[in-house]
Coordinates of N, CA and C in Angstrom, one line a residue:
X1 N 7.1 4.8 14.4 CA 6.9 3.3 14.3 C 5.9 2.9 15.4
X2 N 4.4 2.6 15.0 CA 3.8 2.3 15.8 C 4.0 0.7 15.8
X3 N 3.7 0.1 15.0 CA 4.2 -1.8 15.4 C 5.3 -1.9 14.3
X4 N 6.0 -2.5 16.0 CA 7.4 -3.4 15.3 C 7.4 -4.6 14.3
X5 N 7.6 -4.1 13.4 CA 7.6 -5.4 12.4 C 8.6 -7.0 12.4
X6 N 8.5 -7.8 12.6 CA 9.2 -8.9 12.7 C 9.0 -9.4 11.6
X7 N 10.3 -10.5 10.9 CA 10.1 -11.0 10.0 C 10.8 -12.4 10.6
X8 N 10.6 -13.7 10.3 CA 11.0 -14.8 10.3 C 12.5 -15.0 10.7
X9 N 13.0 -14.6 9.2 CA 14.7 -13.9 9.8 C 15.1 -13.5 10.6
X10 N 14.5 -12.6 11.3 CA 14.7 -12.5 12.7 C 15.0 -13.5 13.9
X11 N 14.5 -14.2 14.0 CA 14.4 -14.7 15.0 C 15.5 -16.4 15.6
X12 N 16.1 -16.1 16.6 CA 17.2 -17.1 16.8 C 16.8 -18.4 16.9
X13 N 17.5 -19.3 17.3 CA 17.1 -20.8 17.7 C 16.4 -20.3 19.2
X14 N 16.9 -19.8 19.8 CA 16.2 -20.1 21.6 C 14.7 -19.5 21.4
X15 N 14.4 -18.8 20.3 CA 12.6 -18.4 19.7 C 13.3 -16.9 20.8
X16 N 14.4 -16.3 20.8 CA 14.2 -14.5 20.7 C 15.1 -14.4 19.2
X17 N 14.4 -12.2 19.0 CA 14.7 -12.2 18.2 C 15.8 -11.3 18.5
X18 N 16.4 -11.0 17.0 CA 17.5 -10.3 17.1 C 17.5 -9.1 15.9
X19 N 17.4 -8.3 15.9 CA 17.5 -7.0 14.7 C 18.7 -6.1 14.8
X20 N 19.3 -5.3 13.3 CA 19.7 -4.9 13.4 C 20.2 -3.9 12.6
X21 N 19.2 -3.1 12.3 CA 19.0 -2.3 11.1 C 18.2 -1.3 11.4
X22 N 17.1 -0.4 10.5 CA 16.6 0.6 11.2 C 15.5 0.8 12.5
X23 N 14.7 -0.6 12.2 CA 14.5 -0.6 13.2 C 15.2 -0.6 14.6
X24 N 16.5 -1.1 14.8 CA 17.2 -1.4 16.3 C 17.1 0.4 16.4
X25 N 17.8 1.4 15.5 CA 18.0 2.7 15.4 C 16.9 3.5 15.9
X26 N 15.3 3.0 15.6 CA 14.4 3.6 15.7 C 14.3 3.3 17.2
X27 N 14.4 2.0 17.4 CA 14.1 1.9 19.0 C 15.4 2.8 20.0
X28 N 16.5 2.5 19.6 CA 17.8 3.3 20.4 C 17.5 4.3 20.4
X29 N 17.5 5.0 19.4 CA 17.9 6.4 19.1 C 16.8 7.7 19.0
X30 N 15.5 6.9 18.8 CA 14.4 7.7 18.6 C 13.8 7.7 20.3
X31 N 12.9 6.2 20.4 CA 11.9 6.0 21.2 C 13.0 5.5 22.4
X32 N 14.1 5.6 22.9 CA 15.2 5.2 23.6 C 14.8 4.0 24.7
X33 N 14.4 3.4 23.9 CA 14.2 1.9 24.8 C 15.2 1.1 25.5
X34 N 15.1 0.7 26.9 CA 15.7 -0.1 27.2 C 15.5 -1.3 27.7
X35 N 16.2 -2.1 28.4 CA 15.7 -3.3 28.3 C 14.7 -3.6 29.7
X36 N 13.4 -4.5 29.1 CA 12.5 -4.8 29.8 C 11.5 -3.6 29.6
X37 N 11.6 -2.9 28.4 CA 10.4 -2.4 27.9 C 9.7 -3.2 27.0
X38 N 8.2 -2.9 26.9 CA 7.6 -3.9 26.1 C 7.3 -2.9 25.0
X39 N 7.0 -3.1 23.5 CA 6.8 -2.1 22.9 C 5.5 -3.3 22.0
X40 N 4.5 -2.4 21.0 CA 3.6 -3.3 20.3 C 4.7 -4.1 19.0
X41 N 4.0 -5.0 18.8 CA 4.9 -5.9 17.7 C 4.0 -6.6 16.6
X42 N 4.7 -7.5 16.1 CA 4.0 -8.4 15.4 C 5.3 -9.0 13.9
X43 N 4.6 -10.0 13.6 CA 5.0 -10.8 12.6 C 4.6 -11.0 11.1
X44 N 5.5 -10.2 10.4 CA 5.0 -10.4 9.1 C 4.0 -11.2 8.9
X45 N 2.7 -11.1 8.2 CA 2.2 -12.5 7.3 C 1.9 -12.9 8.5
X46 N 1.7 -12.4 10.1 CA 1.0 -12.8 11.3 C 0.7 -12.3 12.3
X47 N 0.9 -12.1 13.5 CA 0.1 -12.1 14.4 C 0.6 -10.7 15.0
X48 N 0.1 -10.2 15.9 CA 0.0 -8.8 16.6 C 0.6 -9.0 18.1
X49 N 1.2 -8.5 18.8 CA 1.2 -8.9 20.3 C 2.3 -7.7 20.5
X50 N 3.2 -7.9 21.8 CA 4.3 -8.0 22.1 C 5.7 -7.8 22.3
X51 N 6.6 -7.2 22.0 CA 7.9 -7.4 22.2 C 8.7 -6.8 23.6
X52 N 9.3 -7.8 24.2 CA 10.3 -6.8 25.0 C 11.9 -6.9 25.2
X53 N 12.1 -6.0 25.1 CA 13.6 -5.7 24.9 C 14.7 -6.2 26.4
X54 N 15.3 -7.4 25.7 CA 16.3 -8.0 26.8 C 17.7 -7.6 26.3
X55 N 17.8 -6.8 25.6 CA 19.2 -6.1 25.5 C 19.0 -5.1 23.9
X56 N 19.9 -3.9 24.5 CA 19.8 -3.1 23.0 C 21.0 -2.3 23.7
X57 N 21.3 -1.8 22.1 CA 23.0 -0.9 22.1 C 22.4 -0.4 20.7
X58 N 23.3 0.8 20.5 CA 23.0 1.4 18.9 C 23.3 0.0 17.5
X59 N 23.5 -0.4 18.1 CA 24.0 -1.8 16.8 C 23.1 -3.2 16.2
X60 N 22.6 -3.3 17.8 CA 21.8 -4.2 17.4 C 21.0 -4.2 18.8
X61 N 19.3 -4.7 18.7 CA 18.9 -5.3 19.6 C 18.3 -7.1 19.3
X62 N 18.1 -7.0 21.3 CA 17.4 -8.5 20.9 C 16.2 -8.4 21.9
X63 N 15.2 -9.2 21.3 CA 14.2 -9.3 22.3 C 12.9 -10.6 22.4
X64 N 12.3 -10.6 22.7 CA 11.3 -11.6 22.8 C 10.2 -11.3 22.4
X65 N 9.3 -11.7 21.6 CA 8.1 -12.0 21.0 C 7.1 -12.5 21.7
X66 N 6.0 -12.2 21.9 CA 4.7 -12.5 22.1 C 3.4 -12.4 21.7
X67 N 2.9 -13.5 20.9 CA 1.9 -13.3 20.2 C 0.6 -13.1 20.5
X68 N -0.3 -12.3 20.2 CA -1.7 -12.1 21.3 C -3.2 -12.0 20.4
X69 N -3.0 -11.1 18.8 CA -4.2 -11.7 18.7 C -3.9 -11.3 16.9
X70 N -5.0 -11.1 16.2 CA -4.8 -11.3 14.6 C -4.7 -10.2 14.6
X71 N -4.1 -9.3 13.3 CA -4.1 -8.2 12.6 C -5.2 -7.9 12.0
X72 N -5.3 -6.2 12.0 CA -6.3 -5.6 11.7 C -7.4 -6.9 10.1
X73 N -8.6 -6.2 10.1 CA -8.9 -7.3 8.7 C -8.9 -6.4 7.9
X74 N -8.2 -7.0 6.4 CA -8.4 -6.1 5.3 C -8.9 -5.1 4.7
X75 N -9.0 -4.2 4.0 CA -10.3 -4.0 3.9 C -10.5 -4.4 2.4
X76 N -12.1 -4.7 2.5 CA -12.8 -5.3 0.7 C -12.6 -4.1 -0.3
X77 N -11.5 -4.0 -0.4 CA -10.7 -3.1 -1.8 C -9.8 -3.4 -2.3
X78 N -9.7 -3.4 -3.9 CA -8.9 -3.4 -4.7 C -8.2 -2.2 -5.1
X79 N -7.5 -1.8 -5.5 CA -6.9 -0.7 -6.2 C -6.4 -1.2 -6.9
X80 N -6.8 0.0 -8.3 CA -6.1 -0.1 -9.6 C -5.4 1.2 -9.5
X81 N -4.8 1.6 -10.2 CA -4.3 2.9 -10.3 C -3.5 3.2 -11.4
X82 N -3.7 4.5 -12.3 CA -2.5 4.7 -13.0 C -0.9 5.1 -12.3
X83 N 0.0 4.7 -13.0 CA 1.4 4.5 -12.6 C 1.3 6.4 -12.6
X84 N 1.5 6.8 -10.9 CA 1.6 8.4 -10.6 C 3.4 8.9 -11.0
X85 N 3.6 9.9 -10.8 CA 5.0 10.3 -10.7 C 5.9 9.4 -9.4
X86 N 6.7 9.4 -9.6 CA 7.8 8.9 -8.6 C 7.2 9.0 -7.1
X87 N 7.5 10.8 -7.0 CA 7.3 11.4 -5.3 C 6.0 10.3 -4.7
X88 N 5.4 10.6 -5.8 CA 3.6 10.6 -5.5 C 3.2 8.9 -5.6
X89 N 4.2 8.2 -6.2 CA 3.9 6.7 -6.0 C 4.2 6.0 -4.5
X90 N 4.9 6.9 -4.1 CA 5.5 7.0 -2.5 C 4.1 6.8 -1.5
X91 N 3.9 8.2 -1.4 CA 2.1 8.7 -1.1 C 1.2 7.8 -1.3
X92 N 0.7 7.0 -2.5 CA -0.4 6.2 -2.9 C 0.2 4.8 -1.9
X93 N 1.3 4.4 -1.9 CA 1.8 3.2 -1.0 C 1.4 3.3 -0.1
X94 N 1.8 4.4 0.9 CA 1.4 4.2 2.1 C 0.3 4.7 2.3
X95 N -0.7 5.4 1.3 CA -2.4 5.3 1.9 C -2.9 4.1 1.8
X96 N -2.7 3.7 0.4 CA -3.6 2.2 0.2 C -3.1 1.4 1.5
X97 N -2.0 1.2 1.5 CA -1.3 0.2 2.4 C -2.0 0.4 4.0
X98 N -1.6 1.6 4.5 CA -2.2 2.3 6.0 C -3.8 2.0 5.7
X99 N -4.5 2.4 4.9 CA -5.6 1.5 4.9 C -6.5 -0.1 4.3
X100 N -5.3 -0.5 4.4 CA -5.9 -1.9 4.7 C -6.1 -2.6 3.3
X101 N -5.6 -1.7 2.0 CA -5.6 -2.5 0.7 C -4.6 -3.5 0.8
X102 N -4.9 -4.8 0.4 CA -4.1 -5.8 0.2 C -3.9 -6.1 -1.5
X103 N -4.4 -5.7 -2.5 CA -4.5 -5.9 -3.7 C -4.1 -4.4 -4.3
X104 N -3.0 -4.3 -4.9 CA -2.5 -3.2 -6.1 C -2.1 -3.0 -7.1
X105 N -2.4 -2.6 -8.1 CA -2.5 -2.5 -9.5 C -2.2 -1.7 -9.9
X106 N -0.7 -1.3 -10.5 CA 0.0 0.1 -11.1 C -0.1 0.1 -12.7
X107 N -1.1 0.8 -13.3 CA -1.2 0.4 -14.8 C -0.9 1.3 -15.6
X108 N -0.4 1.2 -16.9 CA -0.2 2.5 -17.9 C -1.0 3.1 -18.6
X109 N -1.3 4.6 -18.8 CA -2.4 5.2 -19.3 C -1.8 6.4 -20.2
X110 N -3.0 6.6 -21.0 CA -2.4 7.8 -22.0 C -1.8 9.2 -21.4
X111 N -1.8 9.5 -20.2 CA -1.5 10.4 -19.9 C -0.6 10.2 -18.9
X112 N 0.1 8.7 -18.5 CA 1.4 8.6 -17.6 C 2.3 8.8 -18.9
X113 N 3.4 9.6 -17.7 CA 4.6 9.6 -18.3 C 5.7 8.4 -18.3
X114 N 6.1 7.5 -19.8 CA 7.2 7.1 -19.9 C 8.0 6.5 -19.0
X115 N 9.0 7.7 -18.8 CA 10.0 7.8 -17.5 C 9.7 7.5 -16.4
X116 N 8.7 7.9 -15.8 CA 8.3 7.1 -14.7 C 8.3 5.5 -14.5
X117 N 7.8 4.7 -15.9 CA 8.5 3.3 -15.4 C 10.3 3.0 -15.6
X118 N 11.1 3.8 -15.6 CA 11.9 3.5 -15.1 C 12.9 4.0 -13.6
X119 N 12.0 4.7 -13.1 CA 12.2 5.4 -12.0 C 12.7 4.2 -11.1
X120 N 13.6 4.2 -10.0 CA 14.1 3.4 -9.1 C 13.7 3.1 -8.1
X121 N 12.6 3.8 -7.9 CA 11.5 3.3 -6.7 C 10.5 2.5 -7.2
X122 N 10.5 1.9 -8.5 CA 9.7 0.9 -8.8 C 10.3 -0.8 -8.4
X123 N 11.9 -0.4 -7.9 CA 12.0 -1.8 -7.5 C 11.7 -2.2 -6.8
X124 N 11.7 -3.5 -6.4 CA 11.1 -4.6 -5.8 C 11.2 -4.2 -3.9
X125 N 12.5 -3.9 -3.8 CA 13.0 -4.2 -2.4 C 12.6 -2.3 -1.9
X126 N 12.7 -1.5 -3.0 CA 11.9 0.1 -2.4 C 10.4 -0.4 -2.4
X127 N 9.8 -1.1 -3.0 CA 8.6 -1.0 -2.6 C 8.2 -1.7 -1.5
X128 N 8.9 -2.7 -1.1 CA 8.6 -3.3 -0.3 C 9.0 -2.4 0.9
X129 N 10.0 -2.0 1.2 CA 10.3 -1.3 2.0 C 9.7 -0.5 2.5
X130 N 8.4 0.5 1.3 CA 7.5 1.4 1.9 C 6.6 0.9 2.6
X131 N 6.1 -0.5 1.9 CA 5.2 -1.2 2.6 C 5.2 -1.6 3.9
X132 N 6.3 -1.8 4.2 CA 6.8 -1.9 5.7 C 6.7 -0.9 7.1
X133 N 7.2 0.4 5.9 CA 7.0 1.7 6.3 C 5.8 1.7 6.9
X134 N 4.2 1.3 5.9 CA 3.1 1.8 6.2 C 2.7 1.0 6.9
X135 N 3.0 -0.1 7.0 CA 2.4 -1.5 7.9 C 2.6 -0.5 9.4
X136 N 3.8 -0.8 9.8 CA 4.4 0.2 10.7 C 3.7 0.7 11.3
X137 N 3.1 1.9 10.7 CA 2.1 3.2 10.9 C 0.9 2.9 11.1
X138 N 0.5 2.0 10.3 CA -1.0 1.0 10.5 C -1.2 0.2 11.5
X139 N 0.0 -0.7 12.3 CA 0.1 -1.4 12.7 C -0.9 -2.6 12.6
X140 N -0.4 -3.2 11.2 CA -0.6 -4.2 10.1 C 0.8 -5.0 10.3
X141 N 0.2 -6.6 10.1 CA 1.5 -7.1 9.6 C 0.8 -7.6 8.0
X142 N 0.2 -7.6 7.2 CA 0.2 -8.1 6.7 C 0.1 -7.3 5.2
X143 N 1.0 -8.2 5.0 CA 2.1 -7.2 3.2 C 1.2 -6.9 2.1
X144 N 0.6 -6.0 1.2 CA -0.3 -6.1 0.2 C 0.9 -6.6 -0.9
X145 N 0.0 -7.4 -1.6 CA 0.8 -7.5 -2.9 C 0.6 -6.4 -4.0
X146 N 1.7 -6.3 -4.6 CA 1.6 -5.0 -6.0 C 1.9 -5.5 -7.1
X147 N 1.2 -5.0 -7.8 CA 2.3 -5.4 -9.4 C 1.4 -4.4 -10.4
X148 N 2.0 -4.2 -11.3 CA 2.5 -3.5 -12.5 C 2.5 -3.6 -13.9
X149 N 1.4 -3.1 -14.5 CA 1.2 -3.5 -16.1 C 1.5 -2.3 -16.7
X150 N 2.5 -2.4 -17.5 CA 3.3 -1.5 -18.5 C 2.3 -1.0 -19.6
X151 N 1.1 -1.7 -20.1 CA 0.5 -1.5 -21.3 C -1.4 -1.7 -21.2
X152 N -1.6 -0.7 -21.0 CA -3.3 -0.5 -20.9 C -4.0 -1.6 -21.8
X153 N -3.3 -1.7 -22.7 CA -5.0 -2.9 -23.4 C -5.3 -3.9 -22.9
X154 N -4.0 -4.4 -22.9 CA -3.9 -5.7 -22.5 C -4.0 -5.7 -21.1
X155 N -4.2 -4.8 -20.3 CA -4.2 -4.8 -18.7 C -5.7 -5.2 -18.9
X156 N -6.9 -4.5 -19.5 CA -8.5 -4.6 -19.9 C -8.4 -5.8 -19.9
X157 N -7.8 -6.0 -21.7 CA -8.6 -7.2 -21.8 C -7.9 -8.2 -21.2
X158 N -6.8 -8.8 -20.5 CA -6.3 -9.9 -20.5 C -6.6 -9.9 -18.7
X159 N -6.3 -9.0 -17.7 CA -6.2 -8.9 -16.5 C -7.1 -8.5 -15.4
X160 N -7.8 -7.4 -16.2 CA -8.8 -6.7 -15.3 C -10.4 -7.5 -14.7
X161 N -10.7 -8.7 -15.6 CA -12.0 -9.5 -15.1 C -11.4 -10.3 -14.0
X162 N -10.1 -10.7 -13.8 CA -9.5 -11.3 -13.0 C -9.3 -11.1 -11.6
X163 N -8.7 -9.5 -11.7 CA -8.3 -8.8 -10.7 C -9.8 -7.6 -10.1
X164 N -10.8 -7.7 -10.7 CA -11.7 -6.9 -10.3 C -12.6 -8.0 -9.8
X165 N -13.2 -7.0 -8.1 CA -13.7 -7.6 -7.9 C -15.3 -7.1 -7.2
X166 N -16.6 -7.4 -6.5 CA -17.3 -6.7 -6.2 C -18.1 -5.4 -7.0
X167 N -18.3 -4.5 -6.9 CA -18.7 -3.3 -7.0 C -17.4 -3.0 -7.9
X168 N -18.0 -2.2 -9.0 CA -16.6 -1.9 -10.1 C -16.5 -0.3 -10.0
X169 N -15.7 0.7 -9.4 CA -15.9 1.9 -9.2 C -14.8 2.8 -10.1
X170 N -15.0 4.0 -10.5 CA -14.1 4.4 -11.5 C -14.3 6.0 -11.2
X171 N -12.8 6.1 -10.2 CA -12.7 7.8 -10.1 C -12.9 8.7 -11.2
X172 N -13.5 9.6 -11.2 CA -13.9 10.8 -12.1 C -14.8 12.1 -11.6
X173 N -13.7 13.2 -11.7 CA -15.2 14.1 -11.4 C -16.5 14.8 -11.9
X174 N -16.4 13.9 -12.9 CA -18.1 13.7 -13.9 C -18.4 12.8 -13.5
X175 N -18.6 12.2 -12.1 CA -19.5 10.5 -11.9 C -20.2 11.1 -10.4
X176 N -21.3 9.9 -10.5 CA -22.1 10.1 -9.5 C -21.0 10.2 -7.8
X177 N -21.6 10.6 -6.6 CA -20.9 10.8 -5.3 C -20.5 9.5 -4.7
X178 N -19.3 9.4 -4.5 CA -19.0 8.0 -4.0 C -19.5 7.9 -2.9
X179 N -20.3 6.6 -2.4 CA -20.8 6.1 -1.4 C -20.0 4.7 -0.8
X180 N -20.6 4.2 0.5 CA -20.5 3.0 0.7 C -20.3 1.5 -0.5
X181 N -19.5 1.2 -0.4 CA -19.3 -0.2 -1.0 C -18.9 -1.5 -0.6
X182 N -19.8 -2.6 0.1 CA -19.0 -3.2 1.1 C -18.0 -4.2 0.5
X183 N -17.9 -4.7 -0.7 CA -16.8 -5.0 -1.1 C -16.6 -4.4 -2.7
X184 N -15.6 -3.9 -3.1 CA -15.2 -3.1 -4.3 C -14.1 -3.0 -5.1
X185 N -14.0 -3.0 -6.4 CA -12.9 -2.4 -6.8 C -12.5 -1.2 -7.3
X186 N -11.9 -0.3 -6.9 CA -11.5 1.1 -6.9 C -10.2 1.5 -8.6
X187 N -10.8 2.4 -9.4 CA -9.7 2.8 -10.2 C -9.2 4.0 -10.9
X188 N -8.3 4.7 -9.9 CA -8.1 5.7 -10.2 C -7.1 6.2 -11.3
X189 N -7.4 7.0 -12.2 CA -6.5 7.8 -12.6 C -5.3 8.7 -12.8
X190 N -4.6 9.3 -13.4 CA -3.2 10.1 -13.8 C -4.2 11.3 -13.2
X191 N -3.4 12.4 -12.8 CA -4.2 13.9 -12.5 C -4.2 14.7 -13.8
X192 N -4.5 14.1 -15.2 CA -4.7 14.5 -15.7 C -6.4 13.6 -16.1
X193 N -6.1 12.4 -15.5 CA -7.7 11.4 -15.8 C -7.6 10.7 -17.2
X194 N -8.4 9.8 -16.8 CA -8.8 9.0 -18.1 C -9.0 9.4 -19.1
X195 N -8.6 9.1 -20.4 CA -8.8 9.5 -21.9 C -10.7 8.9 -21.7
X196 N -11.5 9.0 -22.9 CA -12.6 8.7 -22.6 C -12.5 7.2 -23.6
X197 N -11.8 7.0 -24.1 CA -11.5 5.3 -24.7 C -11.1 4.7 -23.6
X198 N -10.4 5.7 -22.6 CA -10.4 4.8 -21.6 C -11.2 4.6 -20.3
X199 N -12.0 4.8 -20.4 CA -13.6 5.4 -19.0 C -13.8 4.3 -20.2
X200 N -13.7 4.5 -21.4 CA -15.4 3.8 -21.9 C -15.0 2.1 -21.9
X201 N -13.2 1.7 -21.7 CA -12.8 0.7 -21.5 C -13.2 0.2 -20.9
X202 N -13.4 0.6 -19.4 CA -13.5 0.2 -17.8 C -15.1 0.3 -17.9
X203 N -15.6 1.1 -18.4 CA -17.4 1.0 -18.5 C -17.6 -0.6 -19.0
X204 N -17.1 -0.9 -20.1 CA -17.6 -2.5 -20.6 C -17.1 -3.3 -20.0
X205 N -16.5 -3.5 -19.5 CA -15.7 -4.0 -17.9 C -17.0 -4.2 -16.1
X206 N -17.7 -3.4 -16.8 CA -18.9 -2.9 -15.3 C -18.5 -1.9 -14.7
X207 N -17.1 -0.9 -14.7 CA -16.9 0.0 -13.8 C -18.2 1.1 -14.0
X208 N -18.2 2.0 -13.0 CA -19.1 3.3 -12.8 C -18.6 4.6 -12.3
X209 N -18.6 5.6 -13.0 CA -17.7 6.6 -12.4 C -18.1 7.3 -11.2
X210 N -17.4 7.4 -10.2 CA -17.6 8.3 -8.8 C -17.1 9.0 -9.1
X211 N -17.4 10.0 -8.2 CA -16.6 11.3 -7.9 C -16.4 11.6 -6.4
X212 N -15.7 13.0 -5.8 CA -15.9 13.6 -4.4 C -16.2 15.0 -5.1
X213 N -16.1 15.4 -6.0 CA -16.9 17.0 -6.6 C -16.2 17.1 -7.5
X214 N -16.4 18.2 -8.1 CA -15.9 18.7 -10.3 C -14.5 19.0 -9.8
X215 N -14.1 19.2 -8.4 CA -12.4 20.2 -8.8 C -11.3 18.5 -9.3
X216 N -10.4 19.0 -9.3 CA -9.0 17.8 -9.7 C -8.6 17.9 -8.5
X217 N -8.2 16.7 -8.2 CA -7.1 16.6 -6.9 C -6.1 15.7 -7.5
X218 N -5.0 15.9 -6.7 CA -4.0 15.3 -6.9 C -4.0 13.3 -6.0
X219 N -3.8 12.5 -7.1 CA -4.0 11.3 -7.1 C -4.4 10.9 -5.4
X220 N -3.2 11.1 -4.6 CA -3.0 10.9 -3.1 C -4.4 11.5 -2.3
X221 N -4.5 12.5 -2.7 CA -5.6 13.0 -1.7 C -7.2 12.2 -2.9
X222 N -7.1 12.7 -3.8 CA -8.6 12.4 -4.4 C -8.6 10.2 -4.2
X223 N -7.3 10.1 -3.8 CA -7.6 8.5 -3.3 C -8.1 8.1 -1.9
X224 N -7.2 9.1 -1.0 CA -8.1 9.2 0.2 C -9.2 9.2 0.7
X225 N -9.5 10.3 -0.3 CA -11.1 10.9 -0.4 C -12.0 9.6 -0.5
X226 N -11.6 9.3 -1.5 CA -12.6 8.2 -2.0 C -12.4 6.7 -1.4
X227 N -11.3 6.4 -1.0 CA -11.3 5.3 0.5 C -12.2 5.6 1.7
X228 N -12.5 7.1 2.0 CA -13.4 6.9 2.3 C -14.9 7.0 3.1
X229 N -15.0 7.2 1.5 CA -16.1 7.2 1.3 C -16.8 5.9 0.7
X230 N -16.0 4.5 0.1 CA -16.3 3.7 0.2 C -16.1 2.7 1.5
X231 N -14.7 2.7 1.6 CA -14.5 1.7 2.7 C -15.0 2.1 4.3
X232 N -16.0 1.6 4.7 CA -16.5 2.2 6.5 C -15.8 1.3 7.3

């Protein structure tokens, strides 16, 4: 846990807070803080600074907040993405997230599997949770929103002019070498790839296919790859 995450909830009438969940655990039991240490912090949906610990026990701690300057800035990316396997939708959360995507788009394609939308890590409070996870790691407070379209056509035609923004980019390893993009939207595929009704969807759309070279990679890494090599 590189930044302590605070959330609103936290925090008492006298303005300290109080936690009591994995974080208090992570501070006790891992990083063994005690009180009148300061550790880095910040506030959901705000600001970066501060905290020091005026009491902890394995149960709960409490401590005081100080706010000091803004969180990292976004970065100018979108992600789309086909809906990955379970393990691997884990992985794409916390890269996009750790780098700075604020906008996510989980969509269905000819080559996702089914089952995967009813996997249990699609809910609301596990996703959020990883997000937290990666904020954490990034030391980010600020939450990317996600959401989820069950049905490719209508994701095109009804959503995608909406949610695309900048530079329209379309992972493939038949497309030119991904470069710089200073603001973009990114959309990768299942590791099996886009059907070509569906490239040629996103083509009339303005996307353009990138690549990082002819091999396949697996969603997580060939997303990394290509973060960045757009995002500097």
């Amino acid at each position: 846990m590189n930044l302590l995450l605070l959330e609103e909830k936290d925090f008492l009438s006298d303005g300290t807070a109080r936690i009591s969940d994995r974080r208090c655990r992570q501070l006790h039991d891992v990083i063994r803080a005690t009180p009148g240490k300061l550790c880095k912090a910040g506030i959901l949906g705000g600001k970066c600074g501060t905290a020091e610990i005026l009491a902890i026990d394995e149960t709960q701690c409490r401590l005081v907040f100080t706010a000091e300057k803004e969180p990292p800035a976004p970065a100018p990316l979108v992600l789309i993405a086909a809906l990955p396997r379970p393990q691997t939708l884990v992985k794409v959360l916390h890269c996009a997230a750790s780098n700075g995507i604020k906008k996510i788009c989980f969509i269905h394609t000819f080559k996702v599997e089914k089952s995967y939308w009813s996997s249990p890590r699609l809910a609301p409070e596990t996703i959020r949770e990883e997000l937290l996870l990666a904020l954490e790691q990034a030391g980010d407070t600020l939450l990317p929103e996600v959401k989820f379209f069950r049905a490719f056509r209508p994701f095109v035609e009804e959503h995608l002019e909406e949610i695309a923004s900048g530079k329209r980019l379309l992972g493939d390893p038949a497309g030119e070498a991904a470069s710089f993009a200073e603001n973009a939207t990114l959309a990768v595929g299942p590791e099996g790839g886009f059907t070509d009704a569906e490239k040629r969807a996103f083509r009339e759309h303005g996307f353009t296919e990138v690549s990082l070279g002819k091999r396949t990679l697996r969603t997580e890494f060939a997303l990394q790859g290509l973060i960045s090599r757009i995002v500097r």
